[in-house]
Amino acid sequence: MALKQISSNKCFGGLQKVFEHDSVELNCKMKFAVYLPPKAETEKCPALYWLSGLTCTEQNFISKSGYHQAASEHGLVVIAPDTSPRGCNIKGEDESWDFGTGAGFYVDATEDPWKTNYRMYSYVTEELPQLINANFPVDPQRMSVFGHSMGGHGALICALKNPGKYKAYDATNLVKSYRGSQLDILIDQGKDDQFLLDGQLLPDDFIAACTEKKIPVVFRLQEGYDHSYYFIATFITDHIRHHAKYLNA
C-alpha cells in the first residue's frame, strides 16, 4: 500500500513524520503521524499507538503533548492516527462535534450509511498496524496502546478485545468479561475535568470492575488538572515510561 509523506521534522534526534494513504477499511484517504527515534536507524523498535480524543486529528498529540523526548530516550516508535474517516460525504457527519467527523470512537459502525466508512476499530487494530509493520522498523511482537478521552476508552477496547496483542494498557471501561493475559493499567484523571464533574467519565465504575476481576490498575486523581493538553503534557512522560517498562523488557 503506497504511502505519501506529508511532512518530516527532526526532533530529539529522531524524526516526526506524517503520512497519507488510501485506507481499505475506511474507504477514504487517511493521515497518521509516526515518530522514529534515533534507535530506529539501526534496529527495530517497539511500537506505541496513541489514540486521540474527540475533534482531534493526527496533529494534536504530536504538536501539544511534548512526548518526543521520552519516546526518543526509550527508543519507541510512536504512531498517532486521525480520529475518524474524513470527507465521506455522509449526511450528518459534520453536524455535531461528538458524532461523525473527528468522532469515530474507535468502533466499527453496523448501520447504514455509516458502516461503509466508519470502521475505526478495524483500522487501528488491523490495517494500521499492518501498514506500520510493513513500512517502518518496528517489532510486531512489541506493541502497546494508550490514549486520552475518547481515545483512552478506545485504547482499552482494543486491548480487551485482543488479549496478548498489546503489552500495556492505559484507558477507561470494559473489563468485566476479560479472560486474557495479565494487564497493568495506568490512568491519570484531572480532578477539575468538566467531563468528570458532569458525570460522563465514571472512573469509579471501572476501578470497581478491575478490583472485582483482580486486575491491577493505578488510578491517579490529579488535583487542579482539567481535560486539556496541558494535563496530558504534564503526565505524558510517566505514561511513556509505563509502556517502555514492558516494551523494552
Short mmCIF file of C-alpha atoms in Angstrom, two decimals:
data_model
loop_
_atom_site.label_atom_id
_atom_site.label_comp_id
_atom_site.label_asym_id
_atom_site.label_seq_id
_atom_site.Cartn_x
_atom_site.Cartn_y
_atom_site.Cartn_z
CA MET A 1 0.00 0.00 0.00
CA ALA A 2 1.53 3.30 -1.09
CA LEU A 3 2.39 5.91 1.49
CA LYS A 4 2.68 9.62 0.70
CA GLN A 5 4.92 11.58 3.06
CA ILE A 6 3.31 14.88 4.06
CA SER A 7 5.98 16.21 6.41
CA SER A 8 9.19 15.31 8.23
CA ASN A 9 10.79 17.22 11.12
CA LYS A 10 13.81 16.35 13.23
CA CYS A 11 13.00 16.20 16.94
CA PHE A 12 15.18 14.97 19.84
CA GLY A 13 17.47 13.21 17.40
CA GLY A 14 14.64 11.36 15.69
CA LEU A 15 12.11 12.22 13.01
CA GLN A 16 8.48 13.22 13.39
CA LYS A 17 6.75 12.31 10.15
CA VAL A 18 3.20 12.48 8.82
CA PHE A 19 1.93 10.22 6.03
CA GLU A 20 -1.22 9.85 3.96
CA HIS A 21 -2.59 6.66 2.43
CA ASP A 22 -5.74 5.21 0.90
CA SER A 23 -7.46 3.20 3.62
CA VAL A 24 -9.18 -0.05 2.64
CA GLU A 25 -11.18 -0.23 5.88
CA LEU A 26 -12.38 3.38 5.81
CA ASN A 27 -12.68 3.88 2.05
CA CYS A 28 -11.03 7.29 2.15
CA LYS A 29 -7.62 8.93 2.44
CA MET A 30 -6.24 8.85 5.99
CA LYS A 31 -3.31 10.58 7.67
CA PHE A 32 -1.24 9.27 10.53
CA ALA A 33 1.81 10.56 12.38
CA VAL A 34 4.82 8.41 13.24
CA TYR A 35 7.83 9.32 15.37
CA LEU A 36 11.03 7.42 14.61
CA PRO A 37 13.53 7.63 17.49
CA PRO A 38 17.30 7.66 16.81
CA LYS A 39 17.43 3.98 17.76
CA ALA A 40 15.23 3.14 14.75
CA GLU A 41 18.13 3.98 12.43
CA THR A 42 19.95 0.79 13.47
CA GLU A 43 17.35 -1.66 14.83
CA LYS A 44 13.68 -2.50 15.12
CA CYS A 45 11.89 -0.72 17.96
CA PRO A 46 8.66 -1.29 19.89
CA ALA A 47 5.53 0.41 18.52
CA LEU A 48 3.35 2.52 20.80
CA TYR A 49 -0.03 3.63 19.42
CA TRP A 50 -1.72 6.80 20.68
CA LEU A 51 -5.47 7.27 20.19
CA SER A 52 -6.65 10.88 20.41
CA GLY A 53 -9.91 12.32 21.70
CA LEU A 54 -12.94 13.98 20.14
CA THR A 55 -12.36 16.59 17.41
CA CYS A 56 -8.63 15.79 17.17
CA THR A 57 -6.58 14.94 14.09
CA GLU A 58 -3.15 13.31 13.96
CA GLN A 59 -1.68 16.75 14.68
CA ASN A 60 -2.92 17.43 18.21
CA PHE A 61 -0.83 14.86 20.02
CA ILE A 62 2.39 15.44 18.10
CA SER A 63 2.27 19.22 18.46
CA LYS A 64 0.88 19.64 22.00
CA SER A 65 1.79 16.71 24.26
CA GLY A 66 5.58 17.05 24.42
CA TYR A 67 6.09 13.28 24.23
CA HIS A 68 9.10 13.28 21.89
CA GLN A 69 11.93 13.44 24.41
CA ALA A 70 10.67 10.46 26.40
CA ALA A 71 9.97 8.45 23.22
CA SER A 72 13.47 9.25 21.97
CA GLU A 73 15.12 8.24 25.23
CA HIS A 74 13.20 4.95 25.49
CA GLY A 75 13.56 4.07 21.79
CA LEU A 76 9.84 3.88 20.99
CA VAL A 77 8.21 4.36 17.60
CA VAL A 78 5.01 6.28 18.37
CA ILE A 79 2.07 6.21 15.95
CA ALA A 80 -0.85 8.65 16.15
CA PRO A 81 -3.70 8.17 13.64
CA ASP A 82 -6.55 10.54 12.88
CA THR A 83 -9.74 10.03 14.89
CA SER A 84 -12.19 9.28 12.08
CA PRO A 85 -12.58 8.98 8.32
CA ARG A 86 -12.95 12.35 6.61
CA GLY A 87 -14.67 13.71 3.53
CA CYS A 88 -17.03 10.76 3.11
CA ASN A 89 -20.00 12.99 2.25
CA ILE A 90 -22.33 11.20 4.63
CA LYS A 91 -25.37 13.24 5.62
CA GLY A 92 -24.98 14.44 9.18
CA GLU A 93 -21.31 13.58 9.65
CA ASP A 94 -20.32 17.23 10.21
CA GLU A 95 -23.32 18.37 12.25
CA SER A 96 -22.05 17.55 15.74
CA TRP A 97 -18.64 17.73 17.47
CA ASP A 98 -19.17 14.38 19.18
CA PHE A 99 -20.59 12.29 16.32
CA GLY A 100 -19.18 11.73 12.86
CA THR A 101 -16.11 13.61 11.65
CA GLY A 102 -13.46 13.71 14.37
CA ALA A 103 -15.55 11.32 16.47
CA GLY A 104 -15.03 7.78 15.20
CA PHE A 105 -14.95 6.33 18.75
CA TYR A 106 -12.65 3.50 17.58
CA VAL A 107 -15.57 1.19 16.87
CA ASP A 108 -16.94 -0.37 13.67
CA ALA A 109 -20.34 1.03 12.66
CA THR A 110 -23.01 -1.58 11.94
CA GLU A 111 -25.74 0.59 10.39
CA ASP A 112 -26.12 2.40 7.08
CA PRO A 113 -24.91 4.87 5.98
CA TRP A 114 -22.01 4.74 8.45
CA LYS A 115 -20.81 1.13 8.17
CA THR A 116 -19.01 1.61 4.83
CA ASN A 117 -16.56 4.20 6.21
CA TYR A 118 -16.73 4.33 9.99
CA ARG A 119 -14.63 1.27 10.83
CA MET A 120 -12.04 2.80 13.14
CA TYR A 121 -11.72 -0.30 15.33
CA SER A 122 -10.63 -2.43 12.38
CA TYR A 123 -8.44 0.40 11.14
CA VAL A 124 -6.45 0.87 14.36
CA THR A 125 -6.22 -2.83 15.31
CA GLU A 126 -5.62 -4.38 11.88
CA GLU A 127 -4.99 -2.14 8.87
CA LEU A 128 -2.78 0.48 10.51
CA PRO A 129 -0.53 -1.98 12.41
CA GLN A 130 -0.07 -3.99 9.21
CA LEU A 131 0.88 -0.79 7.41
CA ILE A 132 3.33 0.23 10.14
CA ASN A 133 4.89 -3.24 10.37
CA ALA A 134 5.45 -3.33 6.60
CA ASN A 135 6.94 0.14 6.21
CA PHE A 136 8.79 1.05 9.41
CA PRO A 137 11.48 -0.52 11.64
CA VAL A 138 9.17 -1.87 14.34
CA ASP A 139 9.00 -5.19 16.17
CA PRO A 140 5.44 -6.56 15.65
CA GLN A 141 5.73 -8.58 18.86
CA ARG A 142 6.26 -5.46 20.96
CA MET A 143 3.33 -3.09 20.62
CA SER A 144 1.24 -1.14 23.08
CA VAL A 145 -1.67 1.30 23.08
CA PHE A 146 -2.71 4.36 25.08
CA GLY A 147 -4.88 7.40 24.63
CA HIS A 148 -6.90 10.28 26.04
CA SER A 149 -10.65 10.80 26.45
CA MET A 150 -12.42 9.03 23.55
CA GLY A 151 -9.01 7.59 22.68
CA GLY A 152 -8.40 6.35 26.22
CA HIS A 153 -11.62 4.39 26.05
CA GLY A 154 -10.68 3.25 22.55
CA ALA A 155 -7.30 2.01 23.78
CA LEU A 156 -8.92 -0.19 26.41
CA ILE A 157 -11.49 -1.55 23.95
CA CYS A 158 -8.67 -2.50 21.57
CA ALA A 159 -6.66 -4.15 24.35
CA LEU A 160 -9.53 -6.05 25.94
CA LYS A 161 -10.80 -7.42 22.63
CA ASN A 162 -7.31 -8.58 21.60
CA PRO A 163 -5.71 -10.34 24.61
CA GLY A 164 -1.95 -10.56 24.28
CA LYS A 165 -1.72 -8.26 21.26
CA TYR A 166 -0.68 -5.23 23.28
CA LYS A 167 1.89 -5.25 26.06
CA ALA A 168 0.40 -2.50 28.24
CA TYR A 169 -2.83 -0.59 28.54
CA ASP A 170 -3.93 2.89 29.52
CA ALA A 171 -7.64 3.84 29.31
CA THR A 172 -11.16 3.57 30.75
CA ASN A 173 -14.03 0.92 30.81
CA LEU A 174 -14.97 -2.61 29.68
CA VAL A 175 -13.19 -5.17 31.79
CA LYS A 176 -15.82 -7.31 33.49
CA SER A 177 -15.76 -10.10 30.90
CA TYR A 178 -11.99 -10.05 30.28
CA ARG A 179 -10.37 -13.51 30.12
CA GLY A 180 -6.98 -12.67 28.61
CA SER A 181 -3.40 -12.20 29.72
CA GLN A 182 -2.44 -10.09 32.72
CA LEU A 183 -2.97 -6.35 32.39
CA ASP A 184 -1.20 -3.44 34.05
CA ILE A 185 -3.33 -0.32 33.64
CA LEU A 186 -2.29 3.26 34.40
CA ILE A 187 -4.88 6.04 34.39
CA ASP A 188 -4.42 9.71 35.18
CA GLN A 189 -7.59 11.75 35.70
CA GLY A 190 -7.81 15.50 36.22
CA LYS A 191 -9.90 16.29 39.31
CA ASP A 192 -11.19 19.50 37.71
CA ASP A 193 -12.09 17.80 34.42
CA GLN A 194 -15.52 19.15 33.46
CA PHE A 195 -16.50 15.83 31.89
CA LEU A 196 -15.75 14.14 35.22
CA LEU A 197 -17.71 16.76 37.16
CA ASP A 198 -20.63 16.32 34.75
CA GLY A 199 -20.72 12.58 35.46
CA GLN A 200 -19.72 11.44 31.97
CA LEU A 201 -16.49 9.54 32.72
CA LEU A 202 -17.40 7.22 35.63
CA PRO A 203 -13.87 6.10 36.63
CA ASP A 204 -15.20 4.59 39.90
CA ASP A 205 -17.20 2.03 37.89
CA PHE A 206 -14.07 0.99 36.00
CA ILE A 207 -11.96 0.73 39.16
CA ALA A 208 -14.65 -1.38 40.82
CA ALA A 209 -14.70 -3.74 37.82
CA CYS A 210 -10.91 -4.07 37.92
CA THR A 211 -11.00 -4.77 41.64
CA GLU A 212 -13.62 -7.45 41.15
CA LYS A 213 -11.53 -9.11 38.41
CA LYS A 214 -8.29 -8.63 40.42
CA ILE A 215 -6.75 -6.66 37.53
CA PRO A 216 -4.02 -4.21 38.64
CA VAL A 217 -4.93 -0.60 37.94
CA VAL A 218 -3.18 2.54 39.14
CA PHE A 219 -5.67 5.41 39.15
CA ARG A 220 -4.25 8.84 39.94
CA LEU A 221 -6.70 11.68 40.53
CA GLN A 222 -4.68 14.81 39.79
CA GLU A 223 -5.66 17.87 41.84
CA GLY A 224 -6.37 21.02 39.81
CA TYR A 225 -5.99 19.45 36.34
CA ASP A 226 -8.64 19.52 33.63
CA HIS A 227 -9.25 17.65 30.34
CA SER A 228 -6.82 19.65 28.21
CA TYR A 229 -3.46 19.01 26.58
CA TYR A 230 -1.83 20.94 29.45
CA PHE A 231 -2.92 17.98 31.59
CA ILE A 232 -1.66 15.46 29.00
CA ALA A 233 1.71 17.22 28.68
CA THR A 234 2.20 17.15 32.45
CA PHE A 235 1.90 13.37 32.78
CA ILE A 236 2.82 12.02 29.33
CA THR A 237 6.37 11.10 30.36
CA ASP A 238 5.04 8.87 33.15
CA HIS A 239 2.89 7.03 30.62
CA ILE A 240 5.73 6.63 28.13
CA ARG A 241 7.82 5.11 30.95
CA HIS A 242 4.92 2.83 31.91
CA HIS A 243 4.78 1.37 28.42
CA ALA A 244 8.56 1.27 27.95
CA LYS A 245 8.86 -0.84 31.10
CA TYR A 246 7.09 -3.68 29.26
CA LEU A 247 8.06 -2.96 25.68
CA ASN A 248 11.79 -2.89 26.47
CA ALA A 249 11.75 -5.78 28.94
#
